[in-house]
Structure formats: structure tokens, C-alpha cells
Coordinates of C-alpha atoms in Angstrom, one line a residue:
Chain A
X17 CA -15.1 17.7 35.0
X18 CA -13.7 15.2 32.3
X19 CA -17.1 14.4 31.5
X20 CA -18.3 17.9 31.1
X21 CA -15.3 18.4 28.6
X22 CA -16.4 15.5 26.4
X23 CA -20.2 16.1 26.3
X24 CA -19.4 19.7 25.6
X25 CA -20.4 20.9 21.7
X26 CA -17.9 21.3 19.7
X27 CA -19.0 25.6 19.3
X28 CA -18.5 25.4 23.0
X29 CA -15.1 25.2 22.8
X30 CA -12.4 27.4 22.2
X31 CA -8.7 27.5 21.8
X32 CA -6.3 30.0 23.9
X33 CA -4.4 32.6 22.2
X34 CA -1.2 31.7 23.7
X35 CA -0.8 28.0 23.6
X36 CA 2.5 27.2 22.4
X37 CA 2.6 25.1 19.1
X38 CA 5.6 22.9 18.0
X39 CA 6.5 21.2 15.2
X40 CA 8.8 19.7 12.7
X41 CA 8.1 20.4 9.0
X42 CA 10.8 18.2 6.7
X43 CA 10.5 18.8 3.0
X44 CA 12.1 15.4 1.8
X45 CA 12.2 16.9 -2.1
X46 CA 14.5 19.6 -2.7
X47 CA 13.3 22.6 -4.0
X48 CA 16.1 23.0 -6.2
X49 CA 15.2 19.4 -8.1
X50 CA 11.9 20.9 -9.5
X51 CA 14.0 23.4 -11.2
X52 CA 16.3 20.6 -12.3
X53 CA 13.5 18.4 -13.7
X54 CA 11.2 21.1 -15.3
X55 CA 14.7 21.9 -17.2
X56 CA 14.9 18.1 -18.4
X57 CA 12.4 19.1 -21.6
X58 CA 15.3 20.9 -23.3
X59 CA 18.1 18.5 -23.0
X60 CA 19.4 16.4 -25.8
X61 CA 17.3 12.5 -26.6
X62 CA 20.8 10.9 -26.2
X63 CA 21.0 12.5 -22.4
X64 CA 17.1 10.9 -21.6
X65 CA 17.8 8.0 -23.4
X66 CA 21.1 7.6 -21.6
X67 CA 19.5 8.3 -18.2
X68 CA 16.9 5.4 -18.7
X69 CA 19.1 3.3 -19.9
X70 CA 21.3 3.3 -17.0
X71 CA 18.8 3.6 -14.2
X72 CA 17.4 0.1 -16.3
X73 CA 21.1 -1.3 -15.9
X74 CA 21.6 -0.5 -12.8
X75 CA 18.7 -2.6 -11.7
X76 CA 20.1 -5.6 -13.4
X77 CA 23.3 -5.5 -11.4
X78 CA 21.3 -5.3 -8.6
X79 CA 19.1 -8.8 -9.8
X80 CA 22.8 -9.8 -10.0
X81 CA 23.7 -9.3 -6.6
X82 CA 20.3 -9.6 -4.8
X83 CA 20.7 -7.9 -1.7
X84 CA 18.2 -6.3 0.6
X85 CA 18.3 -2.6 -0.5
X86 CA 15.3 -0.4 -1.3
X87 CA 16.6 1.1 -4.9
X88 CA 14.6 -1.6 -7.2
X89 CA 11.7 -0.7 -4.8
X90 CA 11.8 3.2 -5.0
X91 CA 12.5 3.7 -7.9
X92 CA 10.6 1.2 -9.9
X93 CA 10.1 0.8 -14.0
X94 CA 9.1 -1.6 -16.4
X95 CA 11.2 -1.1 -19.1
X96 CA 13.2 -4.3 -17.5
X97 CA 10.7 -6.5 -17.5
X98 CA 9.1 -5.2 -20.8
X99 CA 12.7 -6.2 -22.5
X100 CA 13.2 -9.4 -20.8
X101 CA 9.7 -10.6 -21.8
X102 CA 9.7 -9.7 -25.3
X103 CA 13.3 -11.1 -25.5
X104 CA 12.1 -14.4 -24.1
X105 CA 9.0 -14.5 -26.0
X106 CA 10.8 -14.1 -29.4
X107 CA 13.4 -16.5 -28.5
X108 CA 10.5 -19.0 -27.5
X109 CA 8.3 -18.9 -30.2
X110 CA 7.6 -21.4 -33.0
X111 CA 10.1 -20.3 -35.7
X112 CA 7.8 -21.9 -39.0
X113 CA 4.2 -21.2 -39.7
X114 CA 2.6 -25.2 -38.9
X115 CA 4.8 -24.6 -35.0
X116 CA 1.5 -24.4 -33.4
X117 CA 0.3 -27.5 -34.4
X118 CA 3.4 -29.0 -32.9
X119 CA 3.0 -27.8 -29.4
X120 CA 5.7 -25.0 -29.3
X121 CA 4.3 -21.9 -27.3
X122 CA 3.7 -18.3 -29.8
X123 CA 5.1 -15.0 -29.0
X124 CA 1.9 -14.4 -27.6
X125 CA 1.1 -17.2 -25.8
X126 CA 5.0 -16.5 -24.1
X127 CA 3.9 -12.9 -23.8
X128 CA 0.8 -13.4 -22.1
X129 CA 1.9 -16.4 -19.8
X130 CA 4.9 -14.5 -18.1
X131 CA 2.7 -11.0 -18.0
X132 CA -0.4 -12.5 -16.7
X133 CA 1.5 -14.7 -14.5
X134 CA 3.2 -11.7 -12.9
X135 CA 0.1 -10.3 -12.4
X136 CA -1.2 -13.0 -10.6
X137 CA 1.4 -13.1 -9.0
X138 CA 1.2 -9.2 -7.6
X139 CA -2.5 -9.5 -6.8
X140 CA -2.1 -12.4 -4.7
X141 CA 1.2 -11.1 -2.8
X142 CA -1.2 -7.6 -2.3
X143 CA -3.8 -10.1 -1.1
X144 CA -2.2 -11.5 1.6
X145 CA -1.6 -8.4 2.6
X146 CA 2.0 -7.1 1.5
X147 CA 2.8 -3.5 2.2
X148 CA 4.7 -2.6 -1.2
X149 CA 2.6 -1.6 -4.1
X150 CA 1.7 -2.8 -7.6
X151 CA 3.7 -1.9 -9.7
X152 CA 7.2 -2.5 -7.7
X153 CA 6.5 -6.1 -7.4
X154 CA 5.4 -6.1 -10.9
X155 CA 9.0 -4.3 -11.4
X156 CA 11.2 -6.9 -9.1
X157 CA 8.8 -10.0 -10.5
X158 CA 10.0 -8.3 -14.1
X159 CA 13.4 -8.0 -13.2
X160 CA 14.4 -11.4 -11.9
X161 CA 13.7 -13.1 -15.4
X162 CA 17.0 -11.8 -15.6
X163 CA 18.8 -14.8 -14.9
X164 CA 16.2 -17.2 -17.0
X165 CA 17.0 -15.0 -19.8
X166 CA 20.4 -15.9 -19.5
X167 CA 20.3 -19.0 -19.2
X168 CA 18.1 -19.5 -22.2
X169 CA 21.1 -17.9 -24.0
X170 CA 23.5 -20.2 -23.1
X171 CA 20.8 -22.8 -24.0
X172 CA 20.7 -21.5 -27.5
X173 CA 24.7 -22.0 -27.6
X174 CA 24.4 -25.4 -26.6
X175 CA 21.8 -26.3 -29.3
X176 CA 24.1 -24.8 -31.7
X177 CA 25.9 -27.6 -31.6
X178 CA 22.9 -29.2 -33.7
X179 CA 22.7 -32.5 -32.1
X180 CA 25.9 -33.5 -31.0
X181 CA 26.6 -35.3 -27.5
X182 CA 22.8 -34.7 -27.2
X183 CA 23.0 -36.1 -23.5
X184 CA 25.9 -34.1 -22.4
X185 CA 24.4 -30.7 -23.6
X186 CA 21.2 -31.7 -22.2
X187 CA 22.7 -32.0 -18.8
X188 CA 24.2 -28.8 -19.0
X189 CA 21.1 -27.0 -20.1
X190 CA 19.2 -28.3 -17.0
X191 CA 21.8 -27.7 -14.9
X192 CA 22.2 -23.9 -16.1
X193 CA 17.9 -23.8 -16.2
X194 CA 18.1 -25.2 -12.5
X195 CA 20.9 -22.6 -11.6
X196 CA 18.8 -19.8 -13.0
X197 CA 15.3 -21.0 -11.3
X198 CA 17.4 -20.8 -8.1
X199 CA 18.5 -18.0 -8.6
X200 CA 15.8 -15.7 -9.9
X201 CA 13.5 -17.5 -6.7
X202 CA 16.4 -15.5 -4.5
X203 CA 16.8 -12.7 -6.1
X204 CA 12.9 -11.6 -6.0
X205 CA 12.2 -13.8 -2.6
X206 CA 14.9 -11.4 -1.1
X207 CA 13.3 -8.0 -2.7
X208 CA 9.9 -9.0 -1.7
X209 CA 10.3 -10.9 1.5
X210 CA 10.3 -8.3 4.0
X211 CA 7.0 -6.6 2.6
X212 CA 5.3 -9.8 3.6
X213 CA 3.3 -10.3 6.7
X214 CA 5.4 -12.8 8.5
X215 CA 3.3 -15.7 9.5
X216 CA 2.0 -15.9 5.6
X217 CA 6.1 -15.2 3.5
X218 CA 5.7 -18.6 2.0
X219 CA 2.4 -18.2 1.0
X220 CA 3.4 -15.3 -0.8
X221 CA 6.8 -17.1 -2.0
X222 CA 4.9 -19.9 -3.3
X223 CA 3.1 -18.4 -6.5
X224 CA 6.2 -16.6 -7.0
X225 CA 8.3 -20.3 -7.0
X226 CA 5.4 -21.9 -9.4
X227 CA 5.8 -18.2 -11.4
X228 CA 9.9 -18.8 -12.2
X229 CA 8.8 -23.1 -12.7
X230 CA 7.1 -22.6 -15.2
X231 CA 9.4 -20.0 -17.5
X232 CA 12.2 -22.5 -16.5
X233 CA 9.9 -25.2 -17.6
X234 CA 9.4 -23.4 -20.9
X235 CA 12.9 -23.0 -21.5
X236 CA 14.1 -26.1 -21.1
X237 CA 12.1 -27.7 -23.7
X238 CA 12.8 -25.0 -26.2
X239 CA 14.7 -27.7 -28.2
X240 CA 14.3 -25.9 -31.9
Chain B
X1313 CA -23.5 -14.7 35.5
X1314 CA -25.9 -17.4 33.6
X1315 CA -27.6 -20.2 35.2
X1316 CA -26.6 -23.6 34.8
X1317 CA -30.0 -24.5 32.8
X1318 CA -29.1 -21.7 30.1
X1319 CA -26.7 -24.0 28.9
X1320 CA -27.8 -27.7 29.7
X1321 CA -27.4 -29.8 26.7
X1322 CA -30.2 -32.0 27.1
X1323 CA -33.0 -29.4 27.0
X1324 CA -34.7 -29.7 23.7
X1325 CA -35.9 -26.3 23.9
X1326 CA -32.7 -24.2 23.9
X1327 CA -31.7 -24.7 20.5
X1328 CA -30.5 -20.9 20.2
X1329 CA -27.7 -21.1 23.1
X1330 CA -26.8 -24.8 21.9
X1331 CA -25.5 -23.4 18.5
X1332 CA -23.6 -20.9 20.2
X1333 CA -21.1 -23.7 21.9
X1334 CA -18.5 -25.2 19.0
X1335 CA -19.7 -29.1 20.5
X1336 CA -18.2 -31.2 18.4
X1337 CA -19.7 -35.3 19.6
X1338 CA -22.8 -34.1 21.5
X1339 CA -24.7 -32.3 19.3
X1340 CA -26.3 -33.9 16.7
X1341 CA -24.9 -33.1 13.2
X1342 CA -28.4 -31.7 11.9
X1343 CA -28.9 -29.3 14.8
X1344 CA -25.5 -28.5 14.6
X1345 CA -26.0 -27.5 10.7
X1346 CA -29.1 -25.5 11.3
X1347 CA -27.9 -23.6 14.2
X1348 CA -24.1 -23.5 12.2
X1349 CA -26.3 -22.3 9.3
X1350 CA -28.2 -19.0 11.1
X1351 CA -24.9 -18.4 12.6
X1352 CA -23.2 -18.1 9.1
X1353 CA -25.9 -16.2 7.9
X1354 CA -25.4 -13.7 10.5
X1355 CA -21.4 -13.9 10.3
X1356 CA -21.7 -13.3 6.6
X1357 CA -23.6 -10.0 6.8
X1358 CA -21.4 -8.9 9.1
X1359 CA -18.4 -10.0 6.6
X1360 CA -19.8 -8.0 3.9
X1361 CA -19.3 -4.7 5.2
X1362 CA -17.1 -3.6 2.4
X1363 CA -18.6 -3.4 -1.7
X1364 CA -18.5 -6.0 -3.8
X1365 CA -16.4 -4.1 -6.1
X1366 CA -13.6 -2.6 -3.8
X1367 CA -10.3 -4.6 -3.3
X1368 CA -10.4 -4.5 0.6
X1369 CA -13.9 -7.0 0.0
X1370 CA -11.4 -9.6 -1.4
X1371 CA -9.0 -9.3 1.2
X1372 CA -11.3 -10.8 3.5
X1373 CA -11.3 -14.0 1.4
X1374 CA -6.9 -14.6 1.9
X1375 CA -6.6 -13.7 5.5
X1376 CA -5.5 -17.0 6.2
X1377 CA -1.8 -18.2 7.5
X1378 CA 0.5 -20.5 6.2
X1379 CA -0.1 -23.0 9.1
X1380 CA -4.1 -23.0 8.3
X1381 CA -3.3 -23.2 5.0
X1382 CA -1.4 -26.3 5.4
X1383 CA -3.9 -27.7 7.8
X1384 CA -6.5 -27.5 5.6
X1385 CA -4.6 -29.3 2.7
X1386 CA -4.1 -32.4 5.3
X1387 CA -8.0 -32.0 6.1
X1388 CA -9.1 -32.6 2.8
X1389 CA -6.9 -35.5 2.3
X1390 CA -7.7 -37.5 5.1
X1391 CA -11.6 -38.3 4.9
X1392 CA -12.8 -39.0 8.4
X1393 CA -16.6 -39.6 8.9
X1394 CA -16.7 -37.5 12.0
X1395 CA -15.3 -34.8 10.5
X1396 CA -16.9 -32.7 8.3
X1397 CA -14.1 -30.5 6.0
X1398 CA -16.6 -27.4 6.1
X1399 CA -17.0 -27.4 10.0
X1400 CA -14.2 -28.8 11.6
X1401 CA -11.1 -26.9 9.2
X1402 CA -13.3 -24.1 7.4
X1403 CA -15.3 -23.0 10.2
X1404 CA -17.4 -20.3 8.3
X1405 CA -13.8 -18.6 7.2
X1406 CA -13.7 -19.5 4.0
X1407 CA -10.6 -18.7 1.5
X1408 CA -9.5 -18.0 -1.9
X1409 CA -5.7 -19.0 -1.7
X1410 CA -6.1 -22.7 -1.6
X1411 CA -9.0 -23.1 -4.3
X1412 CA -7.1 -20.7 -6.7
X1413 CA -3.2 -21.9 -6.5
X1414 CA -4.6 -25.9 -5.3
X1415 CA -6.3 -25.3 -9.5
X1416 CA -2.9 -23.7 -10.5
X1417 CA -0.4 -26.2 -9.0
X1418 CA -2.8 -28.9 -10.4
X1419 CA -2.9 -27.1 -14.1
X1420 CA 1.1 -27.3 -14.4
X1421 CA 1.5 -30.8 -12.5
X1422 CA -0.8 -32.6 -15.0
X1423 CA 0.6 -30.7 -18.0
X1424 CA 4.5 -30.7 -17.1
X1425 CA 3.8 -34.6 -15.9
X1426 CA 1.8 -35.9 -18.4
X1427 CA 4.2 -34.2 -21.2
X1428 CA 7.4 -35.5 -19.6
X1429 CA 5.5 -39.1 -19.3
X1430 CA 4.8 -39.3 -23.1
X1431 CA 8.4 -38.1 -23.7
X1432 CA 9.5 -40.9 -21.8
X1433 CA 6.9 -43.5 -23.5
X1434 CA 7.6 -42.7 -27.1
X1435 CA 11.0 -42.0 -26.5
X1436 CA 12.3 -44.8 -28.8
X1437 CA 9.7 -44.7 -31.4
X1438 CA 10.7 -43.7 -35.0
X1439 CA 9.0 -41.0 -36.1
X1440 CA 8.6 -39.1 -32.6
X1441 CA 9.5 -35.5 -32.6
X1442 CA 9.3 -34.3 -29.5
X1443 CA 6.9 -31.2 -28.6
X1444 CA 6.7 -29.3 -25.3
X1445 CA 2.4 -29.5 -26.1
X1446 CA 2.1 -25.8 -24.9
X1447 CA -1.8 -26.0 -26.2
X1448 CA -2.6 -28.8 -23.3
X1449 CA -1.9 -26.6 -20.4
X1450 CA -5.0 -24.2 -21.6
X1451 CA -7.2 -27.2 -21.8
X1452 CA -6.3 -28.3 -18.3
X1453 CA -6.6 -24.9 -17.4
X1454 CA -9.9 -24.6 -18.4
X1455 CA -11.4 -28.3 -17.3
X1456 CA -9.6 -28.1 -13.8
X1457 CA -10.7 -24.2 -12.9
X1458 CA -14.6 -25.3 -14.7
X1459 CA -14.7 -27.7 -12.2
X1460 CA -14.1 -26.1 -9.4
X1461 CA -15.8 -23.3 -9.5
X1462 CA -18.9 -23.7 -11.8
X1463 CA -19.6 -27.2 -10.0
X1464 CA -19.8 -25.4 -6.5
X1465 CA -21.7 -22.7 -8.5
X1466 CA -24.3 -25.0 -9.7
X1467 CA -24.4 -27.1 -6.1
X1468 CA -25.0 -23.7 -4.1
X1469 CA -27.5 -23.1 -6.8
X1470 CA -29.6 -26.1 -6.1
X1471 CA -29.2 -25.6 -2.3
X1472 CA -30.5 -22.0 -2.2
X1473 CA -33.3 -23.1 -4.7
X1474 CA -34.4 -26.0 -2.4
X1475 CA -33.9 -23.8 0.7
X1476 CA -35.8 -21.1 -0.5
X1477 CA -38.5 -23.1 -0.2
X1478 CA -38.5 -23.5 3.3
X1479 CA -37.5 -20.2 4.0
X1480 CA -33.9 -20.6 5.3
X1481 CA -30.6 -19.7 3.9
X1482 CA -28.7 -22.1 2.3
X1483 CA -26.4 -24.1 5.0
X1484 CA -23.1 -24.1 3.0
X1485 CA -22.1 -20.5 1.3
X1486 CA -20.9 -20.5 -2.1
X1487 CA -17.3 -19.9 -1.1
X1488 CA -16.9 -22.5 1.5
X1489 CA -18.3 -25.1 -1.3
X1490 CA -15.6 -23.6 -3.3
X1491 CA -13.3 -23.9 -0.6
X1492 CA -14.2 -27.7 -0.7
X1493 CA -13.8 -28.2 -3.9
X1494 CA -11.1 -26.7 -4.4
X1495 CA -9.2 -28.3 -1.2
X1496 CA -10.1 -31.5 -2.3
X1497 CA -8.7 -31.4 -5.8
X1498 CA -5.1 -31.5 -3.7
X1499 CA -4.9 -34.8 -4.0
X1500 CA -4.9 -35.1 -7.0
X1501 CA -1.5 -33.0 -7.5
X1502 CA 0.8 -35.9 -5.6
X1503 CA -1.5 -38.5 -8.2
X1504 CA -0.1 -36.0 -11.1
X1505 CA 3.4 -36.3 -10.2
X1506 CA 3.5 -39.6 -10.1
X1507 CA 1.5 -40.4 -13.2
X1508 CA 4.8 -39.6 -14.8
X1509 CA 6.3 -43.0 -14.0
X1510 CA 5.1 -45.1 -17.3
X1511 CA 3.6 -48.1 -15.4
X1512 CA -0.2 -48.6 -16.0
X1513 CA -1.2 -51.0 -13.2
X1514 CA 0.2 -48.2 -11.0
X1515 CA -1.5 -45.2 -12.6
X1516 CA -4.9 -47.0 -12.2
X1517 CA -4.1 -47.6 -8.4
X1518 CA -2.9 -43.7 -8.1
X1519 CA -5.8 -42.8 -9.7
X1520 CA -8.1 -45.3 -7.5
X1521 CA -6.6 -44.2 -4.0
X1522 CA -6.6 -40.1 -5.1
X1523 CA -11.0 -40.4 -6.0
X1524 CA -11.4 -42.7 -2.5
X1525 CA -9.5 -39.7 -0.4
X1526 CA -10.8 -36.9 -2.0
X1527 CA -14.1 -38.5 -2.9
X1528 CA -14.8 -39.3 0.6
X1529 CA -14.2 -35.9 1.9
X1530 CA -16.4 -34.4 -0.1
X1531 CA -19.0 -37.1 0.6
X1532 CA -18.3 -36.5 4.5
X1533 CA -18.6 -33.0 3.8
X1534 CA -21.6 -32.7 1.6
X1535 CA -24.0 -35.9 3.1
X1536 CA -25.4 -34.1 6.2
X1537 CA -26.3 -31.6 3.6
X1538 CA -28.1 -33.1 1.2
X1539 CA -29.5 -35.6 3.8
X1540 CA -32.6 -33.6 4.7
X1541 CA -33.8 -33.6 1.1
X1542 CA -34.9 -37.6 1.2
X1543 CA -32.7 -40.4 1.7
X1544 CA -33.1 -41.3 -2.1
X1545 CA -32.3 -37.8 -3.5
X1546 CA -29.4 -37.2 -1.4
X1547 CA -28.1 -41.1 -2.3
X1548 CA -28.8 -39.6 -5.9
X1549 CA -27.3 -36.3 -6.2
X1550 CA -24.3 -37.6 -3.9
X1551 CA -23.5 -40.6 -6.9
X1552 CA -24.1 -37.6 -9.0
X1553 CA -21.4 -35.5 -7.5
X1554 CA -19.1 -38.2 -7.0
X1555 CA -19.1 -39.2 -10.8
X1556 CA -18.2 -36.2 -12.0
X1557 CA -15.0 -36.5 -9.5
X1558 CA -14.2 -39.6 -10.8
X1559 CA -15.0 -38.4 -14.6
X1560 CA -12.2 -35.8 -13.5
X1561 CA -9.5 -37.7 -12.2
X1562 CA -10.2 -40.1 -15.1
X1563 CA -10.2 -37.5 -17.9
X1564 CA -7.0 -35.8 -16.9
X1565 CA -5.1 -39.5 -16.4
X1566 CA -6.3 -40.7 -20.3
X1567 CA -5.8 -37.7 -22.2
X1568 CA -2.5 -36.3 -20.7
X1569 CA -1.1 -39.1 -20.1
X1570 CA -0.4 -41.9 -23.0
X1571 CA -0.1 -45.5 -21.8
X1572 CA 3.1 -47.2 -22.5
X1573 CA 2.3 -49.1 -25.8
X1574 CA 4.0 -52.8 -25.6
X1575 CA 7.4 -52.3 -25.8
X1576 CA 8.7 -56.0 -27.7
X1577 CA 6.6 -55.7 -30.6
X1578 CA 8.1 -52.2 -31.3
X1579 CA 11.5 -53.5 -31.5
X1580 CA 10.5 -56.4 -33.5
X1581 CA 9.1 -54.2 -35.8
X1582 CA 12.1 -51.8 -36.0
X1583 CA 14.3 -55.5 -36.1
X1584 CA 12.3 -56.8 -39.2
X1585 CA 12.7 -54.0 -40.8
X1586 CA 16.1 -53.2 -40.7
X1587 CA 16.9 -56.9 -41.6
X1588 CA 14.4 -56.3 -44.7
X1589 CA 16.3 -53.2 -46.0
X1590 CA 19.7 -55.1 -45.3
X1591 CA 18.4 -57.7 -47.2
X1592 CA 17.3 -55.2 -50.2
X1593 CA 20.5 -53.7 -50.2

């Protein structure tokens, strides 16, 4: 009889009246939100602008404390990474016209390294076959030039100094570069790790390692 | 369920069922090409069943673990005449990851090293400013990743040309000569590193021992190939493809890195001239 079931045409068959039907219908959005975000168009710039703002801070105390929770994931931007990389690239650049000549990377040639990197970086992680999408790794890879940024900072304070204890400050510089390499390896390694299939994580960590070397390699000799 | 002569070794006839069986000794290494060849003829059509232009095609090319990875790095640094890179560690899977981030790791090694080496040569010179030589990392960029993929590019070229003559596909695909390639430029990297240690005699050795390793896998890899065209072609075209290894290694090791200039006359210089302007003043 099996047999005659399967071979049957699909016309041939037909579906009781009274077969009971179950089901569970969850509506993960609240109805109520449209209303809330339709209404958004009316109130004041300082309100968006506040709202963005701290959804972008929030995310940076989270590269602070890298822990394995799914807000920098969900609700992913790039306004991060857009500021970090234009904040890097401007303190990178070649401050006099003949720069170039002289080896030190442009604001484009920053720009371009650290986005196309990251892109690299994405494709290859998506590659592998990682289960997050794009533009969330682009946003974590983004976000955890946090503490590079930082410690390109205190680099500038150090070379304030304008050549004094030139050994001593250099030590420190490396040893704050080193902190933040470590540091911004962990941060995204942590974010991104679990997405990973996991007989191929540290061929995904790998680009992502080579990614933060060569910013940190780029900051450290920033010696103008 | 087959008889025992379906699968005798020593019948000439059955070349089919041979290829079938993954013999590594028994088989000689030209049937085992041929028969390796039909077989990756019919494994690549079966490969391509997603378009060229979807990103699920692409996936194909990194489904590859860390271990294999890692194997194939050791493969193609250890030449061993019995063991051809493209059937013994390949084995008609071929894979992006390694040519791609083998080229990257190999871009930043030679520029980081060779500008750390020339910061550590000219350290004591007058006159030296030191420069983090952002502009090098593009030309290494572009002379490591021309190599390894437009090399392959032109060798796959030559082999379907001459193949097409007799009527059979190419033996090698283009991405397992790419997967060559760009496994064998590994050994370079470890060269790169240490490059940055300013002694000459050793840089020449490095440099010596990096070609021999990588050189000879290639040569392992690629002689069976090129073998059927004439002793005295393949001889050729081998020396040919072997130079421009060499011309590789030895490009990257003289313009990246700067020899240590002799260090005495520097500091007899600076001497004479500081007991000159004492003298004047």
C-alpha cells in the first residue's frame, strides 16, 4: 500500500476535512515597535544623533570588555569602524607635501589598507564557511581597531617628548603597540570564534592576526 | 563481487580499473598521470556544478582544514623524488587559502624584514632618516602575487596548447598549478625572517637552501609533466621555470634588503672628520 501512496499523482490526492492542525506562530517584533519607529521621523536631530551615538559607544565598551555576547553581532554598524579608520589614517599620514617620497603611508594609502584588508579579511572568514554575515564581521573587524587606536595615542604622547630618552619611550611604545595587537586579536577572535567551523578557527583567526600586524606594524613606525 | 583479474596489476590491458586504485610505487608515474588526468577531468565537471559567478563556486576552492592546510605547507618544503606535491598532498582538491595568504604572509615578511634590516644597517650612518618605506610593500605585493598566479597561468597555457594537440585535457588544472606555486613560495617566508639578521654570508646561504627546497618540489612536481614532450624540451622549459624561481628569491633578497656596507671605514670617516673640524676650530 506504501507504494501505491507514493506512485500516486499528486491530483490523486486529497486532504480530509477534519485533520487537526497545530501550530505555534511567534511574532519576535512587537507590533507596537512599528508604531514607535514610523514616529522616529518627527523627533528632534539631537534625539537621532544621541541614539547613534550611544548605540556606537556602547559597542566600544564592549571591544573593552570582549566577552562572548551577541549585541555587536545583532545589531551591527559601521559608524565604529568608519571613525577609527579615518582617525588612524589622519594620524598616519605624511604631515608635509615631499612625505611620500620618504616612505610614510597617505591618508589613502591608511584608508585603503585597513578597509580592504577587512574585506579580505570578511570574504575569507565567509569562505571557510562561517555562519555570520558580512557586514557583522566587517563591524567587529571595525570595532577592534579600538585598542590600536589607543595606543597610537599614547604613542603620539610619547613622541611629544621630541627625542628625549629616545630608547626608553621607544620601549614603551612597543610595549603599549604589543599590548594593543594582543588585545584587539582577543577582542575580535572572541566575537568571531564561535561562527567558525571548528576544525578550520585558526584558519579563519589567521588573516585576522596578519590583519591587526600589520596596523600595529604601521603604528609603530609612525615616528613623525 | 569482481573477479580477481579485474584488478590484476600486471595486465597491460586494464588501464581503466588501474587508475581507479590510489597505487602509489607500482604504477608507473606516466600511467598514473594519464589515468590521474581523465579522472580529474571527470572530477572537475562534476566540481563545476555551480556558475562561475555565484559565491558558492568559490567555496569549493577553501574547503580545506587546518590540519591539510598545515600538511600541505610541510609538503611543499620537503622535496622528495617520490612524491609528487600535486598527487600525493593535492590529490585533485585544489585550494585557494594557501596560495592567497602563503602570497600575503610573504608580501609583509619581506617588506616588515627587509625594512627593519636596513634600519638596523644604516643605523649609525649620518645622514639616515629613518622611513617606514610604505611604497615597497605594493611592489612586493605586485611581484610576489604576478608570480604566482600569472606564472601558473602561462604554464597551464602551454600545457593545454600542447595537449590540445593530442586531444587530451591538460594533466595539471590551472588551480592545482596555482596551488603549487603558491605552496612552494612558503619557504621563502622563514628565508624572509631571517634575512633581517645583517650578515651576508648567511643571507646568501638562506637564500641558497630556500630555491633548493622549494625549487626541487616544484621540479618533482612538474618533471613527469613536462617529460612526455622530449627529454630536451622538458630539460629546457624545467631550467626555464626554475630561473625564474631563483630570479625571485634573488630579486626580493637585493632590493629589500641592503647589505651591511663595511662598518670600520664608516667610523674612520666619521673619526677623520670630527678631528678635522676640531682641528678648524
Amino acid at each position: 500500500m506504501a507504494a501505491n501512496e507514493f506512485s500516486a499523482e499528486f491530483t490523486d490526492v486529497s486532504v480530509h476535512e477534519n485533520v487537526p492542525v497545530e501550530g505555534n506562530i511567534r511574532i519576535s517584533v512587537p507590533l507596537a515597535g512599528e508604531d514607535e519607529d514610523m514616529s522616529t521621523l518627527d523627533e528632534p536631530v539631537k534625539e537621532t544623533f544621541m541614539r547613534d551615538l550611544k548605540a556606537v559607544g556602547k559597542k566600544f565598551v564592549h571591544v573593552l570588555y570582549p566577552k562572548n555576547n551577541d549585541e555587536l553581532l545583532r545589531d551591527w554598524d559601521l559608524w565604529g569602524p568608519l571613525i577609527l579608520c579615518v582617525f588612524l589614517a589622519m594620524m598616519l599620514q605624511g604631515k608635509n607635501a615631499d612625505s611620500a617620497s620618504h616612505g610614510i603611508p597617505q591618508f589613502a594609502e591608511v584608508f585603503v589598507t585597513v578597509w580592504f584588508g577587512a574585506i579580505v579579511v570578511t570574504f575569507n572568514s565567509h569562505l571557510l564557511g562561517g555562519t555570520i554575515s558580512f557586514f557583522q564581521s566587517l563591524c567587529v573587524l571595525g570595532y577592534c581597531v579600538m585598542p590600536l587606536s589607543v595606543a597610537l595615542l599614547l604613542c603620539h604622547v610619547t613622541l611629544l617628548g621630541k627625542g628625549s630618552l629616545p630608547l626608553a619611550m621607544f620601549i614603551v611604545r612597543f610595549i603599549c603597540v604589543a599590548l594593543a595587537f594582543a588585545w584587539a586579536t582577543f577582542a575580535s577572535t572572541t566575537f568571531l570564534g564561535s561562527s567558525q567551523p571548528p576544525n578550520r578557527k585558526a584558519l579563519a583567526v589567521y588573516p585576522i592576526f596578519l590583519f591587526y600586524f600589520v596596523i600595529s606594524w604601521m603604528i609603530i613606525t609612525n615616528v613623525t | 563481487m569482481a573477479s580477481a583479474d579485474e584488478f590484476d596489476f600486471e595486465d597491460e590491458g586494464k588501464e581503466s580499473i588501474r587508475g581507479r586504485i590510489q597505487v602509489e610505487e607500482e604504477d608507473t608515474e606516466e600511467e598514473l598521470i594519464y589515468d590521474e588526468g581523465v579522472r580529474t577531468e571527470l572530477l572537475a565537471g562534476q566540481k563545476k556544478s555551480s556558475s562561475f559567478w555565484t559565491f558558492s563556486y568559490y567555496q569549493t576552492f577553501f574547503d580545506v582544514d587546518t590540519w591539510q592546510v598545515l600538511n600541505r605547507i610541510k609538503g611543499s618544503m620537503i622535496p622528495l623524488p617520490k612524491r609528487n606535491f600535486v598527487r600525493h598532498y593535492i590529490r585533485n582538491k585544489p585550494d585557494l587559502y594557501g596560495p592567497f595568504w602563503i602570497c600575503a604572509t610573504l608580501v609583509f615578511a619581506i617588506s616588515i624584514s627587509g625594512n627593519l634590516s636596513n634600519f638596523l644597517v644604516h643605523r649609525g650612518e649620518s645622514g639616515f632618516r629613518y622611513t617606514p618605506e610604505f611604497q615597497k610593500v605594493s611592489i612586493a605585493a605586485t611581484a610576489v602575487y604576478a608570480y604566482a598566479w600569472l606564472v601558473p597561468l602561462v604554464l597551464w597555457g602551454c600545457l593545454v596548447w600542447w595537449h590540445g594537440h593530442a586531444g587530451a585535457p591538460a594533466p595539471y588544472s590551472f588551480l592545482e598549478l596555482v596551488c603549487t606555486y603558491g605552496y612552494c613560495l612558503s619557504s621563502f617566508i622563514p628565508a624572509a625572517l631571517l634575512w633581517l639578521i645583517p650578515i651576508e654570508p648567511m643571507r646568501w646561504v638562506l637564500l641558497v637552501l630556500a630555491c633548493l627546497l622549494s625549487g626541487g618540489v616544484l621540479a618533482v612536481a612538474l618533471w613527469p609533466v613536462l617529460r612526455r614532450y622530449g627529454q630536451h624540451h622538458a630539460a629546457v622549459a624545467l631550467v626555464f621555470l626554475l630561473l625564474l624561481h631563483i630570479g625571485l628569491g634573488l630579486g626580493c633578497k637585493l632590493y629589500f634588503f641592503d647589505a651591511p656596507q663595511a662598518v670600520p671605514e664608516t667610523s674612520q670617516t666619521t673619526h677623520a672628520n670630527n678631528a678635522t673640524v676640531q682641528q678648524s676650530q
